[in-house]
């Protein structure tokens, strides 16, 4: 199996790097600036599981010759359209696209562009960043990636993909309920990001504030109410875990969207919060807290882009 990894940031670089280190056939599609950096210094990963550097196979968009068996799509949601144009020559009739973007809007965009069958459900959990030297720094032990057919079918192609992904230095698993897992991830991202960004603090900071816990739970309940109506409802066990995670006293937990906001860079407000608000409006569901969070983030975005 040949895999094209679109993007070599903290997610694509980490999982693609681990796969390449394990001997899989991995090629990275990256922008010229990142390509020059990787060509000069190699792909460097600093991880609690062990540091390593490798010389990755790289390809430019205009140099793609033929389709790949699988494409791991790891760009930020606001870079999706340009990434689709770049990777289009790599998509064949049998190509599987594994997107690990935030939210769910990208699933529809990919299906419209390349056909519903090309899209394989995928969700990952990893906390990392690219430092000033271009190195990928993993911040804790978590490095989980799940994948599966959106229908839940255990198809021959998904079994081949599972064989390709396993035993590569991270936790890989074939999920029979990947669509539900993707919605659950969105719930958690929207809840965490919304709480952090509106309150400008960690989960522990909010929990310590007067009525902070009530606020956090109200945001979560509002999100879950929307997902129950327009998506795939979460498991009860997930709900209990999410409530505990988003109200934990003393927790330093923050979302990547909040960390990007603190850096003064572009954020995925439209995909993580705005799309939920729009889906809720279409279903006739009131979302006063999500609406306030989204308006708050839009003020930031417009100032940033002005």
GROMACS .gro file of C-alpha atoms in nm:
model
  306
    1UNK     CA    1   0.000   0.000   0.000
    2UNK     CA    2   0.117   0.351  -0.087
    3UNK     CA    3   0.001   0.644   0.126
    4UNK     CA    4   0.019   1.014   0.054
    5UNK     CA    5   0.021   1.233   0.365
    6UNK     CA    6  -0.110   1.581   0.289
    7UNK     CA    7   0.063   1.812   0.532
    8UNK     CA    8   0.361   1.754   0.759
    9UNK     CA    9   0.255   1.947   1.066
   10UNK     CA   10   0.203   1.815   1.417
   11UNK     CA   11  -0.053   1.554   1.308
   12UNK     CA   12   0.050   1.451   0.956
   13UNK     CA   13   0.417   1.474   1.034
   14UNK     CA   14   0.382   1.262   1.347
   15UNK     CA   15   0.166   0.979   1.214
   16UNK     CA   16   0.325   0.986   0.869
   17UNK     CA   17   0.670   0.992   1.026
   18UNK     CA   18   0.592   0.694   1.248
   19UNK     CA   19   0.458   0.500   0.950
   20UNK     CA   20   0.768   0.581   0.744
   21UNK     CA   21   0.992   0.485   1.035
   22UNK     CA   22   0.811   0.149   1.046
   23UNK     CA   23   0.892   0.086   0.680
   24UNK     CA   24   0.564   0.182   0.518
   25UNK     CA   25   0.558   0.350   0.177
   26UNK     CA   26   0.486   0.711   0.275
   27UNK     CA   27   0.513   1.028   0.067
   28UNK     CA   28   0.443   1.377   0.201
   29UNK     CA   29   0.271   1.645  -0.005
   30UNK     CA   30   0.384   1.978   0.140
   31UNK     CA   31   0.419   2.341   0.044
   32UNK     CA   32   0.754   2.465  -0.093
   33UNK     CA   33   0.863   2.634   0.232
   34UNK     CA   34   0.800   2.321   0.440
   35UNK     CA   35   0.956   2.104   0.169
   36UNK     CA   36   1.277   2.309   0.183
   37UNK     CA   37   1.283   2.283   0.562
   38UNK     CA   38   1.236   1.905   0.555
   39UNK     CA   39   1.494   1.862   0.281
   40UNK     CA   40   1.750   2.056   0.485
   41UNK     CA   41   1.683   1.922   0.836
   42UNK     CA   42   1.478   1.609   0.786
   43UNK     CA   43   1.151   1.530   0.960
   44UNK     CA   44   1.234   1.563   1.330
   45UNK     CA   45   1.001   1.426   1.595
   46UNK     CA   46   1.048   1.481   1.968
   47UNK     CA   47   0.827   1.240   2.160
   48UNK     CA   48   0.794   1.072   2.500
   49UNK     CA   49   0.788   0.751   2.295
   50UNK     CA   50   1.131   0.826   2.151
   51UNK     CA   51   1.288   1.096   1.935
   52UNK     CA   52   1.387   1.031   1.576
   53UNK     CA   53   1.474   1.203   1.251
   54UNK     CA   54   1.415   1.070   0.901
   55UNK     CA   55   1.453   1.186   0.545
   56UNK     CA   56   1.098   1.173   0.413
   57UNK     CA   57   0.985   1.117   0.057
   58UNK     CA   58   0.843   1.446  -0.065
   59UNK     CA   59   0.636   1.541  -0.366
   60UNK     CA   60   0.509   1.872  -0.501
   61UNK     CA   61   0.153   1.907  -0.628
   62UNK     CA   62   0.266   1.944  -0.990
   63UNK     CA   63   0.487   1.634  -0.961
   64UNK     CA   64   0.227   1.379  -0.853
   65UNK     CA   65   0.238   1.089  -1.097
   66UNK     CA   66  -0.059   0.859  -1.053
   67UNK     CA   67  -0.295   0.770  -0.771
   68UNK     CA   68  -0.222   0.646  -0.421
   69UNK     CA   69  -0.399   0.370  -0.230
   70UNK     CA   70  -0.465   0.597   0.066
   71UNK     CA   71  -0.439   0.967   0.145
   72UNK     CA   72  -0.408   1.092   0.503
   73UNK     CA   73  -0.543   1.447   0.490
   74UNK     CA   74  -0.414   1.652   0.783
   75UNK     CA   75  -0.441   2.021   0.688
   76UNK     CA   76  -0.625   2.289   0.883
   77UNK     CA   77  -0.988   2.318   0.779
   78UNK     CA   78  -0.943   2.667   0.632
   79UNK     CA   79  -0.673   2.525   0.399
   80UNK     CA   80  -0.893   2.243   0.272
   81UNK     CA   81  -0.991   2.388  -0.066
   82UNK     CA   82  -0.633   2.449  -0.177
   83UNK     CA   83  -0.528   2.107  -0.044
   84UNK     CA   84  -0.800   1.936  -0.250
   85UNK     CA   85  -0.673   2.100  -0.567
   86UNK     CA   86  -0.315   1.999  -0.486
   87UNK     CA   87  -0.395   1.635  -0.409
   88UNK     CA   88  -0.652   1.579  -0.687
   89UNK     CA   89  -0.402   1.402  -0.920
   90UNK     CA   90  -0.336   1.148  -0.644
   91UNK     CA   91  -0.701   1.042  -0.615
   92UNK     CA   92  -0.801   0.738  -0.819
   93UNK     CA   93  -1.116   0.526  -0.829
   94UNK     CA   94  -0.990   0.301  -0.548
   95UNK     CA   95  -0.820   0.567  -0.335
   96UNK     CA   96  -0.923   0.593   0.030
   97UNK     CA   97  -0.913   0.944   0.178
   98UNK     CA   98  -0.868   0.955   0.557
   99UNK     CA   99  -0.940   1.310   0.678
  100UNK     CA  100  -0.841   1.410   1.029
  101UNK     CA  101  -0.980   1.761   1.013
  102UNK     CA  102  -1.196   1.915   1.285
  103UNK     CA  103  -1.575   1.920   1.257
  104UNK     CA  104  -1.774   1.734   0.994
  105UNK     CA  105  -1.815   1.979   0.707
  106UNK     CA  106  -1.511   1.838   0.529
  107UNK     CA  107  -1.679   1.498   0.491
  108UNK     CA  108  -1.945   1.647   0.265
  109UNK     CA  109  -1.689   1.855   0.075
  110UNK     CA  110  -1.472   1.550   0.006
  111UNK     CA  111  -1.769   1.338  -0.100
  112UNK     CA  112  -1.891   1.609  -0.339
  113UNK     CA  113  -1.544   1.651  -0.491
  114UNK     CA  114  -1.421   1.292  -0.518
  115UNK     CA  115  -1.724   1.070  -0.456
  116UNK     CA  116  -1.873   0.934  -0.137
  117UNK     CA  117  -1.689   0.602  -0.163
  118UNK     CA  118  -1.347   0.766  -0.142
  119UNK     CA  119  -1.409   0.895   0.210
  120UNK     CA  120  -1.304   0.674   0.500
  121UNK     CA  121  -1.391   0.788   0.850
  122UNK     CA  122  -1.093   0.886   1.062
  123UNK     CA  123  -1.038   1.044   1.402
  124UNK     CA  124  -0.713   1.097   1.586
  125UNK     CA  125  -0.612   1.207   1.933
  126UNK     CA  126  -0.272   1.363   1.976
  127UNK     CA  127  -0.138   1.675   2.147
  128UNK     CA  128   0.156   1.830   1.971
  129UNK     CA  129   0.293   2.131   1.788
  130UNK     CA  130   0.557   2.237   1.540
  131UNK     CA  131   0.826   2.443   1.712
  132UNK     CA  132   1.024   2.734   1.572
  133UNK     CA  133   1.283   2.496   1.428
  134UNK     CA  134   1.020   2.298   1.238
  135UNK     CA  135   1.039   2.000   1.473
  136UNK     CA  136   0.724   1.813   1.572
  137UNK     CA  137   0.694   1.806   1.951
  138UNK     CA  138   0.452   1.558   2.108
  139UNK     CA  139   0.338   1.689   2.446
  140UNK     CA  140   0.210   1.370   2.609
  141UNK     CA  141   0.180   0.995   2.554
  142UNK     CA  142  -0.150   1.006   2.365
  143UNK     CA  143  -0.120   0.908   1.997
  144UNK     CA  144  -0.439   0.730   1.894
  145UNK     CA  145  -0.587   0.706   1.545
  146UNK     CA  146  -0.910   0.528   1.457
  147UNK     CA  147  -1.052   0.462   1.110
  148UNK     CA  148  -1.332   0.270   0.945
  149UNK     CA  149  -1.591   0.267   0.671
  150UNK     CA  150  -1.855   0.534   0.733
  151UNK     CA  151  -2.116   0.260   0.694
  152UNK     CA  152  -1.954   0.048   0.963
  153UNK     CA  153  -1.882  -0.231   0.714
  154UNK     CA  154  -1.561  -0.429   0.759
  155UNK     CA  155  -1.463  -0.427   0.393
  156UNK     CA  156  -1.157  -0.590   0.234
  157UNK     CA  157  -1.003  -0.249   0.168
  158UNK     CA  158  -1.045  -0.135   0.528
  159UNK     CA  159  -0.884  -0.457   0.647
  160UNK     CA  160  -0.585  -0.384   0.421
  161UNK     CA  161  -0.568  -0.034   0.561
  162UNK     CA  162  -0.583  -0.171   0.915
  163UNK     CA  163  -0.291  -0.402   0.842
  164UNK     CA  164  -0.097  -0.106   0.701
  165UNK     CA  165  -0.163   0.116   1.004
  166UNK     CA  166  -0.097  -0.129   1.285
  167UNK     CA  167   0.235  -0.186   1.462
  168UNK     CA  168   0.381   0.143   1.344
  169UNK     CA  169   0.464   0.300   1.679
  170UNK     CA  170   0.125   0.449   1.767
  171UNK     CA  171  -0.217   0.321   1.874
  172UNK     CA  172  -0.413   0.232   1.561
  173UNK     CA  173  -0.755   0.068   1.561
  174UNK     CA  174  -1.029  -0.022   1.321
  175UNK     CA  175  -1.359   0.119   1.447
  176UNK     CA  176  -1.702  -0.022   1.351
  177UNK     CA  177  -1.859   0.307   1.465
  178UNK     CA  178  -1.621   0.566   1.326
  179UNK     CA  179  -1.890   0.817   1.229
  180UNK     CA  180  -2.012   0.830   1.589
  181UNK     CA  181  -1.653   0.874   1.707
  182UNK     CA  182  -1.607   1.165   1.468
  183UNK     CA  183  -1.920   1.337   1.603
  184UNK     CA  184  -1.803   1.271   1.959
  185UNK     CA  185  -1.468   1.431   1.881
  186UNK     CA  186  -1.650   1.735   1.741
  187UNK     CA  187  -1.858   1.761   2.060
  188UNK     CA  188  -1.544   1.762   2.270
  189UNK     CA  189  -1.356   2.006   2.047
  190UNK     CA  190  -1.648   2.249   2.031
  191UNK     CA  191  -1.704   2.228   2.404
  192UNK     CA  192  -1.340   2.265   2.500
  193UNK     CA  193  -1.266   2.533   2.242
  194UNK     CA  194  -1.582   2.728   2.317
  195UNK     CA  195  -1.521   2.728   2.692
  196UNK     CA  196  -1.152   2.820   2.664
  197UNK     CA  197  -1.197   3.090   2.401
  198UNK     CA  198  -1.497   3.271   2.550
  199UNK     CA  199  -1.364   3.257   2.905
  200UNK     CA  200  -0.998   3.311   2.804
  201UNK     CA  201  -0.870   3.045   3.041
  202UNK     CA  202  -0.801   2.681   3.108
  203UNK     CA  203  -1.068   2.435   3.217
  204UNK     CA  204  -0.935   2.469   3.570
  205UNK     CA  205  -0.960   2.849   3.553
  206UNK     CA  206  -1.324   2.828   3.446
  207UNK     CA  207  -1.409   2.565   3.706
  208UNK     CA  208  -1.271   2.794   3.976
  209UNK     CA  209  -1.477   3.093   3.863
  210UNK     CA  210  -1.822   3.162   4.011
  211UNK     CA  211  -2.075   2.946   3.823
  212UNK     CA  212  -1.796   2.841   3.588
  213UNK     CA  213  -1.886   2.473   3.611
  214UNK     CA  214  -2.253   2.550   3.537
  215UNK     CA  215  -2.144   2.747   3.231
  216UNK     CA  216  -1.921   2.467   3.102
  217UNK     CA  217  -2.195   2.207   3.144
  218UNK     CA  218  -2.450   2.433   2.975
  219UNK     CA  219  -2.221   2.470   2.672
  220UNK     CA  220  -2.174   2.093   2.654
  221UNK     CA  221  -2.546   2.025   2.689
  222UNK     CA  222  -2.624   2.273   2.411
  223UNK     CA  223  -2.376   2.104   2.177
  224UNK     CA  224  -2.502   1.754   2.255
  225UNK     CA  225  -2.863   1.866   2.194
  226UNK     CA  226  -2.764   1.982   1.845
  227UNK     CA  227  -2.573   1.664   1.764
  228UNK     CA  228  -2.861   1.444   1.879
  229UNK     CA  229  -3.080   1.620   1.626
  230UNK     CA  230  -2.847   1.660   1.326
  231UNK     CA  231  -2.575   1.397   1.371
  232UNK     CA  232  -2.495   1.069   1.542
  233UNK     CA  233  -2.574   1.079   1.916
  234UNK     CA  234  -2.284   1.004   2.152
  235UNK     CA  235  -2.264   0.706   2.382
  236UNK     CA  236  -2.374   0.766   2.743
  237UNK     CA  237  -2.022   0.672   2.855
  238UNK     CA  238  -1.878   0.947   2.637
  239UNK     CA  239  -2.114   1.200   2.793
  240UNK     CA  240  -1.995   1.118   3.143
  241UNK     CA  241  -1.629   1.141   3.040
  242UNK     CA  242  -1.686   1.473   2.860
  243UNK     CA  243  -1.865   1.628   3.157
  244UNK     CA  244  -1.583   1.529   3.392
  245UNK     CA  245  -1.312   1.648   3.151
  246UNK     CA  246  -1.467   1.990   3.090
  247UNK     CA  247  -1.526   2.068   3.457
  248UNK     CA  248  -1.213   1.926   3.622
  249UNK     CA  249  -1.082   2.143   3.904
  250UNK     CA  250  -0.720   2.243   3.856
  251UNK     CA  251  -0.709   2.118   3.496
  252UNK     CA  252  -0.463   2.290   3.261
  253UNK     CA  253  -0.652   2.158   2.958
  254UNK     CA  254  -0.689   2.390   2.659
  255UNK     CA  255  -0.787   2.341   2.297
  256UNK     CA  256  -0.566   2.397   1.996
  257UNK     CA  257  -0.809   2.669   1.882
  258UNK     CA  258  -0.753   2.857   2.208
  259UNK     CA  259  -0.377   2.817   2.181
  260UNK     CA  260  -0.391   2.952   1.823
  261UNK     CA  261  -0.603   3.243   1.943
  262UNK     CA  262  -0.345   3.326   2.208
  263UNK     CA  263  -0.075   3.323   1.939
  264UNK     CA  264  -0.277   3.568   1.731
  265UNK     CA  265  -0.306   3.336   1.430
  266UNK     CA  266  -0.596   3.213   1.222
  267UNK     CA  267  -0.844   2.979   1.393
  268UNK     CA  268  -1.101   2.720   1.285
  269UNK     CA  269  -1.400   2.903   1.432
  270UNK     CA  270  -1.623   2.843   1.129
  271UNK     CA  271  -1.564   2.470   1.123
  272UNK     CA  272  -1.565   2.397   1.498
  273UNK     CA  273  -1.835   2.637   1.619
  274UNK     CA  274  -1.995   2.813   1.323
  275UNK     CA  275  -2.100   2.496   1.142
  276UNK     CA  276  -2.274   2.370   1.457
  277UNK     CA  277  -2.462   2.698   1.487
  278UNK     CA  278  -2.569   2.678   1.122
  279UNK     CA  279  -2.683   2.314   1.150
  280UNK     CA  280  -2.878   2.401   1.464
  281UNK     CA  281  -3.047   2.695   1.291
  282UNK     CA  282  -3.147   2.474   0.998
  283UNK     CA  283  -3.300   2.226   1.244
  284UNK     CA  284  -3.483   2.498   1.437
  285UNK     CA  285  -3.270   2.460   1.753
  286UNK     CA  286  -3.182   2.762   1.967
  287UNK     CA  287  -2.813   2.788   2.059
  288UNK     CA  288  -2.762   3.107   2.261
  289UNK     CA  289  -2.428   3.005   2.413
  290UNK     CA  290  -2.280   2.870   2.089
  291UNK     CA  291  -2.407   3.182   1.912
  292UNK     CA  292  -2.230   3.405   2.162
  293UNK     CA  293  -1.909   3.203   2.135
  294UNK     CA  294  -1.918   3.217   1.755
  295UNK     CA  295  -1.983   3.593   1.749
  296UNK     CA  296  -1.692   3.641   1.989
  297UNK     CA  297  -1.459   3.439   1.766
  298UNK     CA  298  -1.575   3.618   1.452
  299UNK     CA  299  -1.481   3.953   1.608
  300UNK     CA  300  -1.130   3.815   1.665
  301UNK     CA  301  -1.106   3.674   1.311
  302UNK     CA  302  -1.215   3.995   1.143
  303UNK     CA  303  -0.967   4.200   1.341
  304UNK     CA  304  -0.697   3.952   1.249
  305UNK     CA  305  -0.775   3.968   0.877
  306UNK     CA  306  -0.828   4.344   0.860
   0.00000   0.00000   0.00000
